Coordinates of C-alpha atoms in Angstrom, one line a residue:
X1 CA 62.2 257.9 32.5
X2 CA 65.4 258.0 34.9
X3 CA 65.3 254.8 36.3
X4 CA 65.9 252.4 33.2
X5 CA 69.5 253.9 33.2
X6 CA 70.1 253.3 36.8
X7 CA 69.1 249.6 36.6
X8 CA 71.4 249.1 33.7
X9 CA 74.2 250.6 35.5
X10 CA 73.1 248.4 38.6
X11 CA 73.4 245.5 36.3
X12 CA 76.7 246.8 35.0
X13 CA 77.7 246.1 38.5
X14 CA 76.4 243.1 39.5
X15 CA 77.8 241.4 36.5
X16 CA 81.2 243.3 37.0
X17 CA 81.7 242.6 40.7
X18 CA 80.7 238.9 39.7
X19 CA 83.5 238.8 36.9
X20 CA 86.5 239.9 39.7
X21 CA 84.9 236.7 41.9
X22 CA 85.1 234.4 39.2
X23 CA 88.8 235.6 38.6
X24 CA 89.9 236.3 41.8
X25 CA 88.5 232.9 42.4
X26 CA 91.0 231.9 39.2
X27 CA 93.7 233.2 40.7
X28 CA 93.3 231.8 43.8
X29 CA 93.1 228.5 42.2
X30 CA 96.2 228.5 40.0
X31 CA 97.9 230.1 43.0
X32 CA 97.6 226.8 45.0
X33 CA 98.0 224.5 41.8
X34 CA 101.3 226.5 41.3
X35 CA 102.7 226.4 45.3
X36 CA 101.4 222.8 45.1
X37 CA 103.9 222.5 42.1
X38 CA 106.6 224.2 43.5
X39 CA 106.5 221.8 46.6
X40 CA 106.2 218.5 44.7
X41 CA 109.2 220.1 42.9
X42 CA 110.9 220.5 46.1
X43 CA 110.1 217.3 47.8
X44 CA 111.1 216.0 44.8
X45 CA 110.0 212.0 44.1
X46 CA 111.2 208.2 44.8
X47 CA 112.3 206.2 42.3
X48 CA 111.0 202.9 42.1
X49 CA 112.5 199.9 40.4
X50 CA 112.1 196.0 40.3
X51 CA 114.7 193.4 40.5
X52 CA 113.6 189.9 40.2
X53 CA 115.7 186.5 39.4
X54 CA 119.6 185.8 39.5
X55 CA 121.8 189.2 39.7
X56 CA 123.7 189.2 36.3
X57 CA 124.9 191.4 33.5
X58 CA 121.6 192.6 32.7
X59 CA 120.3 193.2 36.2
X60 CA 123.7 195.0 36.7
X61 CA 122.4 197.3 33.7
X62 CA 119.4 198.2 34.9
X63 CA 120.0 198.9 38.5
X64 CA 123.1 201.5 37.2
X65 CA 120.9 202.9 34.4
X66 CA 118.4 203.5 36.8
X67 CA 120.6 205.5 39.3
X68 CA 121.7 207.7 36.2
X69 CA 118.5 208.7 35.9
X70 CA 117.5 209.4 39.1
X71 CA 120.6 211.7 40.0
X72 CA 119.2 213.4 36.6
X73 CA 115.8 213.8 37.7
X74 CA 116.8 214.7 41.2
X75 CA 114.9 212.3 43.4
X76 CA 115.1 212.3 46.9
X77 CA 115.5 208.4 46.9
X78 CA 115.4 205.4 44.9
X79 CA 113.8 202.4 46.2
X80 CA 114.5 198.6 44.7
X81 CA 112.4 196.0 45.2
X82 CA 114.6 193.1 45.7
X83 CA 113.6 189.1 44.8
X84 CA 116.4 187.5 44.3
X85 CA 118.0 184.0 44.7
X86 CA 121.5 185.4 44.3
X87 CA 123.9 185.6 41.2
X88 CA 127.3 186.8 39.6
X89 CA 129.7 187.9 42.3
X90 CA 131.0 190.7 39.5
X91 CA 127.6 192.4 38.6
X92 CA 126.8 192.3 42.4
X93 CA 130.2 194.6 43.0
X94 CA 129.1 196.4 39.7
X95 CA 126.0 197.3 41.3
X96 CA 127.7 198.3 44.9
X97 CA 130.4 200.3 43.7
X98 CA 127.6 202.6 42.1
X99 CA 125.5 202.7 45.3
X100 CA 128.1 203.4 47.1
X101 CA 129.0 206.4 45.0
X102 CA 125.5 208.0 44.0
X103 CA 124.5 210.9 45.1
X104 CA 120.9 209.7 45.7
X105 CA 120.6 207.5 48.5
X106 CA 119.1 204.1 47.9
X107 CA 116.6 201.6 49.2
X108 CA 116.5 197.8 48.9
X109 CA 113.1 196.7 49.6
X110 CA 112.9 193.2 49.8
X111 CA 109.1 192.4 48.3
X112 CA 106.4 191.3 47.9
X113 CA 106.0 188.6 51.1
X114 CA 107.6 185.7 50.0
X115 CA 110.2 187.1 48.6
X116 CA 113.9 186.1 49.5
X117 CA 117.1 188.1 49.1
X118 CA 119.6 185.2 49.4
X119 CA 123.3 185.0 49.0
X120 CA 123.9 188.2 46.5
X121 CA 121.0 190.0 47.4
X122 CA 122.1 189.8 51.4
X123 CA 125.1 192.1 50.2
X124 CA 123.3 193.9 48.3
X125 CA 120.2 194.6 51.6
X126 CA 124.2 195.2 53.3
X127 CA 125.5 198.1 51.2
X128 CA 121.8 199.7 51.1
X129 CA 121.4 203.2 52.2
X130 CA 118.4 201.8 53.7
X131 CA 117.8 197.8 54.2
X132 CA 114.4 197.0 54.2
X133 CA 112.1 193.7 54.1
X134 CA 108.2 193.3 53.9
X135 CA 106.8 190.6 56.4
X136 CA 106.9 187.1 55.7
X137 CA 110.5 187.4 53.8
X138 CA 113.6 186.0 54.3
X139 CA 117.5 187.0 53.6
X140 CA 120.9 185.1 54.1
X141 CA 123.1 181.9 52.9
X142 CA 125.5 184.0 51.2
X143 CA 128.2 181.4 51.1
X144 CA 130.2 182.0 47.8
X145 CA 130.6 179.2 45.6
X146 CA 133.8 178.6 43.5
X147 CA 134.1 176.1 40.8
X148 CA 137.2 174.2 40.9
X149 CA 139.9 175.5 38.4
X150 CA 140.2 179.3 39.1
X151 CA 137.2 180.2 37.8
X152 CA 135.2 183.2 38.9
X153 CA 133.2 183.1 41.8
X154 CA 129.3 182.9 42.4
X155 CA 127.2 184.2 44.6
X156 CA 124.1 182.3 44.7
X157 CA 122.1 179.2 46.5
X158 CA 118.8 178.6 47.1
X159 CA 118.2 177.6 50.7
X160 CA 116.9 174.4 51.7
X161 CA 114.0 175.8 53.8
X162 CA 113.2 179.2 54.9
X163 CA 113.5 179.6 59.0
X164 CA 109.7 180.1 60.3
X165 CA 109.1 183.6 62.1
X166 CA 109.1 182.2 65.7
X167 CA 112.3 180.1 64.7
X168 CA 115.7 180.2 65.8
X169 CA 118.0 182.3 63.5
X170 CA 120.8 181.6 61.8
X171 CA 120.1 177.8 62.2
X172 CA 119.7 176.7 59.1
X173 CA 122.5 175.9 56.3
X174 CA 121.3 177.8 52.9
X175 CA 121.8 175.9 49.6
X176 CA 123.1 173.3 47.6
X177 CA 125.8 174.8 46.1
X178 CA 127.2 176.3 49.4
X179 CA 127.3 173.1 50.5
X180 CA 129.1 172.5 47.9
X181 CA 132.2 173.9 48.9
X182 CA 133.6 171.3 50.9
X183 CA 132.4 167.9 52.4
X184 CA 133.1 169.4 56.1
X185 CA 130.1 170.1 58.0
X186 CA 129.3 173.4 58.2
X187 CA 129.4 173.8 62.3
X188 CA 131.2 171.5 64.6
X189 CA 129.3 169.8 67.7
X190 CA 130.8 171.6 69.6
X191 CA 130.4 174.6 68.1
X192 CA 133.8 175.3 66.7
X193 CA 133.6 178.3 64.3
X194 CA 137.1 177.9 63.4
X195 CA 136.5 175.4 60.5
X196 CA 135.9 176.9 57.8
X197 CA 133.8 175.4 54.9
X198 CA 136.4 175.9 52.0
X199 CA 139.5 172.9 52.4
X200 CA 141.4 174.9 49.2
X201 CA 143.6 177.8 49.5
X202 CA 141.4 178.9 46.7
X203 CA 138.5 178.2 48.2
X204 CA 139.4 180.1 51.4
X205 CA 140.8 182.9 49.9
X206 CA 137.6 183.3 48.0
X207 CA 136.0 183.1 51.7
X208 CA 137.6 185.4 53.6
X209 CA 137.3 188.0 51.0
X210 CA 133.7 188.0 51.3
X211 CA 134.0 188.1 54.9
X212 CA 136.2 191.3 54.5
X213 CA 133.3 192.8 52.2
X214 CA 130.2 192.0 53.7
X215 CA 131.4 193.1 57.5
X216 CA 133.1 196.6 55.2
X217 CA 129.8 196.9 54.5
X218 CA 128.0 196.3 57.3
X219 CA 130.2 198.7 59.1
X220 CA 129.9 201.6 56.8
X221 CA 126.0 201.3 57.9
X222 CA 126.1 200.6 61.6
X223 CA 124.2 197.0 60.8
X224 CA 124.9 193.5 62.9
X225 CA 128.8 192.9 61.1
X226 CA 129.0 189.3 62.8
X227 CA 125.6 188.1 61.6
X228 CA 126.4 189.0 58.1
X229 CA 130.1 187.0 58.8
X230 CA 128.2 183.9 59.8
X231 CA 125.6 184.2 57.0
X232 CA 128.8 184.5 54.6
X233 CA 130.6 181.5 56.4
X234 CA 127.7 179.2 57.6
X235 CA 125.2 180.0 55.2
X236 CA 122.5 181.4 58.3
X237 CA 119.3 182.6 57.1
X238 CA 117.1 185.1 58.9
X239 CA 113.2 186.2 58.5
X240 CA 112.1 189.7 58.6
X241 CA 111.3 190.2 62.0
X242 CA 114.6 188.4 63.4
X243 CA 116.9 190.9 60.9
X244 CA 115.3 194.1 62.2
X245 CA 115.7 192.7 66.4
X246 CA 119.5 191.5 64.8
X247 CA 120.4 194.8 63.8
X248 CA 120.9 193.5 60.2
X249 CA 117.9 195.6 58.1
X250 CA 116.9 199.1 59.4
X251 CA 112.5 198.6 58.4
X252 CA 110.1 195.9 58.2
X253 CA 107.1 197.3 56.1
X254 CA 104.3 196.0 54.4
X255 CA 104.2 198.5 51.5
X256 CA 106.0 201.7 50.0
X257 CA 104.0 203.9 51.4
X258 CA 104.7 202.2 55.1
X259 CA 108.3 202.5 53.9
X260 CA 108.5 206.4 53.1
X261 CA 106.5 207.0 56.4
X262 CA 108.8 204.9 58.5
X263 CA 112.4 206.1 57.1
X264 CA 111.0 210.1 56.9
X265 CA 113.8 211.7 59.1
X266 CA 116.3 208.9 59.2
X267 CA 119.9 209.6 58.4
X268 CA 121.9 208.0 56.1
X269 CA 125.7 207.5 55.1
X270 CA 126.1 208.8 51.6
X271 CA 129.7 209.1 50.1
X272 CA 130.0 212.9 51.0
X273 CA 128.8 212.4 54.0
X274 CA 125.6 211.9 56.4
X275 CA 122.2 213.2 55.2
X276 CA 119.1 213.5 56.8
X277 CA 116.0 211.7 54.5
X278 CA 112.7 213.5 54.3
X279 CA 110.5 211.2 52.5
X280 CA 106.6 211.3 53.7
X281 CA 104.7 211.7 50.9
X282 CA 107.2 211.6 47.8
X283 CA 105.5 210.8 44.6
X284 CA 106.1 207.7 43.2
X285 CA 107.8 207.4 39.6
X286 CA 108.7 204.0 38.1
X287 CA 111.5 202.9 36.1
X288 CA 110.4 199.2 34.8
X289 CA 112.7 197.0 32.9
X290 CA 112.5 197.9 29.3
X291 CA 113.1 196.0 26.4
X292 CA 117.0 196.8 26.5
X293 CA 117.0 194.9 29.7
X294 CA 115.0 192.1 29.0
X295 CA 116.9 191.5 26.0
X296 CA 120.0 191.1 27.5
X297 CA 118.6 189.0 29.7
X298 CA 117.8 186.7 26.9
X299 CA 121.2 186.8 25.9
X300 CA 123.4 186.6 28.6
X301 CA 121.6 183.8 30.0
X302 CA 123.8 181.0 29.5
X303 CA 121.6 177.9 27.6
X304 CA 120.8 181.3 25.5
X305 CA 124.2 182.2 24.4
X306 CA 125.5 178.5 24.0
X307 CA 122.8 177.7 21.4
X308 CA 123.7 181.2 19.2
X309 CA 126.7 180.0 19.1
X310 CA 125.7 176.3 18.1
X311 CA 123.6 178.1 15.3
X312 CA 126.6 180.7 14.3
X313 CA 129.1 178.2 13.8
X314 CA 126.9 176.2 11.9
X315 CA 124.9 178.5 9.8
X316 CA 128.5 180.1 8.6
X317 CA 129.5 175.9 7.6
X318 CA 126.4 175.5 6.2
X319 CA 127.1 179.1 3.9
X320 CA 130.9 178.2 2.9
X321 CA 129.7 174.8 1.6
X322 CA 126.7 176.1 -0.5
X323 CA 128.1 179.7 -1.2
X324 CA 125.5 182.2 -2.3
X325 CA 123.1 181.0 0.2
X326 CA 123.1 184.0 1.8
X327 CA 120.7 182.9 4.4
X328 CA 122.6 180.5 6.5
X329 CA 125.7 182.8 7.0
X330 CA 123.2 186.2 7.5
X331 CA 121.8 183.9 10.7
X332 CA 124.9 182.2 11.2
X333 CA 127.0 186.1 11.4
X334 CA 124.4 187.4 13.8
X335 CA 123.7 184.3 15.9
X336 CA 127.9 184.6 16.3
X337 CA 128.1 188.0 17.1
X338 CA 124.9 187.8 20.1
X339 CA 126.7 184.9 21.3
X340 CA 130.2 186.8 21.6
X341 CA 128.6 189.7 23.4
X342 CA 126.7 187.4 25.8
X343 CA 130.3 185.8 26.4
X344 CA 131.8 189.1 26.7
X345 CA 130.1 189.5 30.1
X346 CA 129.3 185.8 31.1
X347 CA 132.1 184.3 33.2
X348 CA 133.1 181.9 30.5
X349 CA 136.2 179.3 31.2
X350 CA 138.4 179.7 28.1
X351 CA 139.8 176.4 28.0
X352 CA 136.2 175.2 27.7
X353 CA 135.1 177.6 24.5
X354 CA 138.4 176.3 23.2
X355 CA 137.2 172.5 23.7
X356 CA 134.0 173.4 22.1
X357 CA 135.9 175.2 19.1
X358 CA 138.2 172.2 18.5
X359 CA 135.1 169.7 18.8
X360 CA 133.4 171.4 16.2
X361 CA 136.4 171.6 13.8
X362 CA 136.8 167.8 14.4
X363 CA 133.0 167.0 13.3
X364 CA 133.5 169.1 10.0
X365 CA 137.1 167.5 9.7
X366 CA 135.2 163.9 9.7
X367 CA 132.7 165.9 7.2
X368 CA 135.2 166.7 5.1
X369 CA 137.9 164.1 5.8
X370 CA 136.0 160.9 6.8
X371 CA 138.1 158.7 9.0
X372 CA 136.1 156.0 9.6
X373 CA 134.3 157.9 12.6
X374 CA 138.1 158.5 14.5
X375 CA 138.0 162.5 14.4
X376 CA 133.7 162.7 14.9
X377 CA 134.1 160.8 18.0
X378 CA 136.9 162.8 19.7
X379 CA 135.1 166.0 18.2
X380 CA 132.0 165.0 20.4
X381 CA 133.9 164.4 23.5
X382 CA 135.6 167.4 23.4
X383 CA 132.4 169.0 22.5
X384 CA 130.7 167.5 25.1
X385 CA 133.7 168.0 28.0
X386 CA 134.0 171.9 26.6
X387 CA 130.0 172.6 26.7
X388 CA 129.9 171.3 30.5
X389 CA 133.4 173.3 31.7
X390 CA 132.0 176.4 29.2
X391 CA 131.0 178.7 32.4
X392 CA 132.8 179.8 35.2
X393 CA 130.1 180.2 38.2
X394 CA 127.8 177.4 39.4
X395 CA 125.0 179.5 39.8
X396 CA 125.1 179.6 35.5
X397 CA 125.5 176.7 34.1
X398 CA 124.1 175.6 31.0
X399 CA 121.6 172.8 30.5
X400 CA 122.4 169.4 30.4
X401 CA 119.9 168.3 28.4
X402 CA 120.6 170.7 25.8
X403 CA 124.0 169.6 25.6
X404 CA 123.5 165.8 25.5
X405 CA 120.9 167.3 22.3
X406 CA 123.6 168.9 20.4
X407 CA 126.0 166.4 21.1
X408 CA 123.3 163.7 19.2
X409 CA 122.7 165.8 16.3
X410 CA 126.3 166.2 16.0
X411 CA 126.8 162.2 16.5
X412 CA 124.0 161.4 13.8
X413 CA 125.4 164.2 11.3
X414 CA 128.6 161.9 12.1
X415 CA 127.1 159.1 11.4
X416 CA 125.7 159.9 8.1
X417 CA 128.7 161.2 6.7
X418 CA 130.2 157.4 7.6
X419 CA 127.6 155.7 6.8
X420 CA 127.7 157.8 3.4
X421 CA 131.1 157.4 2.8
X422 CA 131.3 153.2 3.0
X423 CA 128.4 153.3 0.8
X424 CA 130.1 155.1 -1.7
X425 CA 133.7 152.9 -1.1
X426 CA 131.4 150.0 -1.6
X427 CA 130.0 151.5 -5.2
X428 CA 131.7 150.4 -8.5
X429 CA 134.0 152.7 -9.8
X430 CA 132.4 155.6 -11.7
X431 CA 135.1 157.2 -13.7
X432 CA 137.0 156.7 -16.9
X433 CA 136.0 153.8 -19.5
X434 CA 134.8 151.9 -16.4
X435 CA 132.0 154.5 -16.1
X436 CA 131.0 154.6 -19.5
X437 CA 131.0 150.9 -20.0
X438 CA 127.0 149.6 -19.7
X439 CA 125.3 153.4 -20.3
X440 CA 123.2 153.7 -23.0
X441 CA 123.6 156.1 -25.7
X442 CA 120.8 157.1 -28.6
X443 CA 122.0 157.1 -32.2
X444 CA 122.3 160.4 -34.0
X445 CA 121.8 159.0 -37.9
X446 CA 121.8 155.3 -39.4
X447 CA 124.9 153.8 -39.6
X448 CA 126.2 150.4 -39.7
X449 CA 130.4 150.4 -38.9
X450 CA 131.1 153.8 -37.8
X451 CA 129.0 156.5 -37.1
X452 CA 128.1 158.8 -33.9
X453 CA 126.1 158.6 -31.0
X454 CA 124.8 161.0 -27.9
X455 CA 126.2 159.9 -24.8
X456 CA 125.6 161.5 -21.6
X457 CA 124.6 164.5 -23.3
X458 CA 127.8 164.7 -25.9
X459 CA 128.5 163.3 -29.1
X460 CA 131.0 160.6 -29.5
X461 CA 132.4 158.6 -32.1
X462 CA 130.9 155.0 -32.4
X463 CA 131.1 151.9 -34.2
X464 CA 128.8 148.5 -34.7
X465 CA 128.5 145.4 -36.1
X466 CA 124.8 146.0 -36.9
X467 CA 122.7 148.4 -38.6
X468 CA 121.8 151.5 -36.3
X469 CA 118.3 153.2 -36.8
X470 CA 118.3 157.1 -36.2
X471 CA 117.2 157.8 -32.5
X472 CA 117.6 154.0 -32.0
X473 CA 118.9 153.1 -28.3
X474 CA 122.2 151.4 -28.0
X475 CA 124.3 150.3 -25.2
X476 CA 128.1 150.9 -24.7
X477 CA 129.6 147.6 -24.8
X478 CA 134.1 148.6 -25.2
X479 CA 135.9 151.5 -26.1
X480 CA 138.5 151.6 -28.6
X481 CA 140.4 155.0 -27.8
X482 CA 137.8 157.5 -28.1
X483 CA 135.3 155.3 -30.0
X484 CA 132.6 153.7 -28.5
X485 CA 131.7 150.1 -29.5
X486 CA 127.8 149.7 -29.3
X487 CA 125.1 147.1 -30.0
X488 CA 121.2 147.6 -29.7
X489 CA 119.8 147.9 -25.8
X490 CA 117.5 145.5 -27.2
X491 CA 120.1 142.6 -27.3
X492 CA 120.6 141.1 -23.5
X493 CA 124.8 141.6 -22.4
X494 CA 126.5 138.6 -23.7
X495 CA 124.6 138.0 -26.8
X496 CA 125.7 138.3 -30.0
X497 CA 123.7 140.8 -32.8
X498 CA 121.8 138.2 -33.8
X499 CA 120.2 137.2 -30.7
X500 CA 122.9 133.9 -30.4
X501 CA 125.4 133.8 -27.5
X502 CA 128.8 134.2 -27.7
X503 CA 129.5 130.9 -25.9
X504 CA 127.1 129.1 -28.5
X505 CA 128.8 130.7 -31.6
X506 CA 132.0 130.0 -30.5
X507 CA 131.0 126.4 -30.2

């Protein structure tokens, strides 16, 4: 009778000492989710992003947006993988200047094998916090290139061949357009550094300036400064393993997580001063292009811009000759205003959009104006001449082929407007009496003398040496003032009304 209530309190027990397990146990567990928390917070995260074709505007873009956000976030590091044949000497500064002054150090991983980081992206592995290359990857030939005429310098080339990893470095002469720079052999025989590939004062001024920069930055990170001279002036090349025994990149790895172990503990130059990295086991975060980027990629690149402002120029000629259109100028007006952006940050030569400009005017002069083909044809040259001077840096030029392809639509719209116009000079007139003479006219009611008839849609006084049946067809034959003589269509030119011919009743 006693022991019912005793087992139930037993239970009571049991089933209360197993509720504080199970929450203890809860604790426990959000305890070490929470400290497991609080460290990722304090080791903080790498940012990761991906830079891939010629360094321009909208690489520039990226690269600084990407920065901003991870000085917001407060990453421990931001890591770029680099694969890069070179580009604009101005974005490549763009891109330095905000390395150099963020407060998150910075990475440039050159990646996946394969990958190259020539001309700008051996500054770029240069001014990195931390320079570092996968295996099987190459850097160098960062000759710049200078189109003649003052125009803005390039940093770009693809090499010829890539030095093999047993190779000698340095060896090899990187690109076509560094070679470009003058018809002197890079190197001497006899080894003579002392000629230098640019013959201009232009040329060498451009030179030695990247010299200057390259070895400023080489210096601010303890790497090889003469290497990155020689890759500057002779265009050397090296491979992975050859720039970390050179002194020129700080890691070879073969993946990120290889990177983060390797660099754990190194220090760094930062623009307040040295820091110490701690990086083993940061989580990974990823900043990929978006569509902001690869839309002004689209833009700026130069066969791009050109052809928007082919179609804006046209599509607003097209609108002012047909007004009320509305859909050649709405293209035309936006095709313009993408173009003048992507012009905005392109180094364009200004004396070549002004050859294009005056081109065009000339073909819609010979449009308007026809001279016999005289202002179409200088139109097109200076179309032509203008479209191949139009940018400023070798390493952007636009297509050939699409400018001989505009140049022949603008010579066969030329050509029809000729073509047209000495078919019309050759044309009777079609004005006055002498237009009027030889239509045909229908006859409004009978008459016979004078009368009226509907010509070209109006009614006119006429007059006729015959009858006239209502609705009958007649043909204007003289005008007398504003009276039109007529005779029956029936009745062939040169016969009189009743079917004789002049010549015969004269006779």
């Amino acid at each position: 009778m006693y022991r019912e209530p005793r087992q139930h309190q037993r239970r009571s027990v049991i089933w209360l000492c197993l509720a504080c397990l199970l929450l203890a146990g809860a604790l426990l567990a959000w305890q070490a989710v929470a400290q497991q928390a609080e460290r990722g917070q304090e080791r903080g995260s790498a940012l990761v992003m991906t830079l891939e074709g010629a360094i321009g505007p909208a690489t520039s873009d990226y690269f600084q947006r990407g920065l901003s956000i991870a000085e917001a976030d407060g990453a421990e590091l931001v890591i770029v993988r680099l694969n890069t044949p070179g580009g604009l000497d101005a974005s490549m500064r763009d891109m330095i200047s905000a390395m150099l002054a963020s407060d998150v150090p910075v990475a440039f991983y050159v990646a996946p094998a394969g990958a190259r980081a020539a001309s700008a992206g051996t500054y770029l592995l240069y001014a990195s916090h931390v320079a570092a290359m996968a295996p099987s990857t190459h850097m160098g030939s960062a000759t710049p290139v200078q189109l003649g005429g003052g125009g803005v310098p390039g940093i770009g080339g693809e090499p010829e061949e890539t030095p093999d990893e047993e190779g000698g470095a340095g060896d090899d002469v990187g690109g076509t357009e560094a070679e470009e720079m003058s018809d002197a052999p890079a190197t001497s025989e006899n080894g003579d550094s002392d000629k230098r590939r640019g013959e201009t004062a232009m040329e060498r001024k451009v030179l030695e300036d990247a010299v200057a920069y390259i070895r400023s930055l080489a210096e601010r990170h303890g790497r090889n400064a003469d290497w990155a001279e020689s890759a500057v002036r002779e265009a050397h090349n090296l491979t992975a393993r050859q720039a970390l025994e050179r002194n020129v990149i700080d890691v070879v790895a073969s993946d990120l997580d290889d990177l983060l172990t390797q660099i754990d503990g190194r220090e760094v130059v930062m623009a307040d001063g040295r820091r110490t990295l701690s990086t083993e086991g940061l989580a990974i975060q990823r900043f990929d292009p978006d569509w902001r980027t690869r839309l002004l990629a689209v833009i700026t690149n130069p066969n791009v811009a050109y052809f928007l402002m082919i179609i804006g120029f046209y599509g607003l000629i097209f609108e002012l000759s047909n007004p009320g259109s509305l859909v050649p100028g709405t293209v035309g007006i936006i095709s313009l205003l993408l173009a003048l952006f992507a012009f905005q940050v392109l180094p364009v030569n200004y004396a070549g959009l002004a050859l294009i400009l005056v081109g065009m005017g000339l073909i819609v002069g010979e449009a308007l104006m026809p001279s016999f083909g005289i202002l179409g044809m200088g139109g097109i040259v200076a179309f032509v001449i203008g479209s191949v001077m139009l940018m400023d840096a070798d390493t952007l030029n636009i297509s050939l082929p699409l400018i001989g392809g505009v140049a022949l639509v603008a010579a066969g719209l030329m050509l029809w407007v000729v073509t047209r116009f000495m078919g019309l000079r050759r044309r009777p007139a079609r004005t006055g009496q002498e237009e009027l003479l030889g239509s045909e006219a229908r006859v409004l009611e009978g008459f016979q003398g004078e009368g009226h008839v509907r010509l070209h849609g109006e009614r006119w006084n006429a007059r006729s040496e015959v009858f006239l049946q209502p609705g009958q067809v007649v043909r204007v034959v003289d005008m007398d003032g504003l009276t039109v003589v007529v005779e029956p269509a029936d009745i062939a030119p040169g016969e009189g009304p009743s079917g004789v011919n002049d010549e015969e009743n004269a006779s």
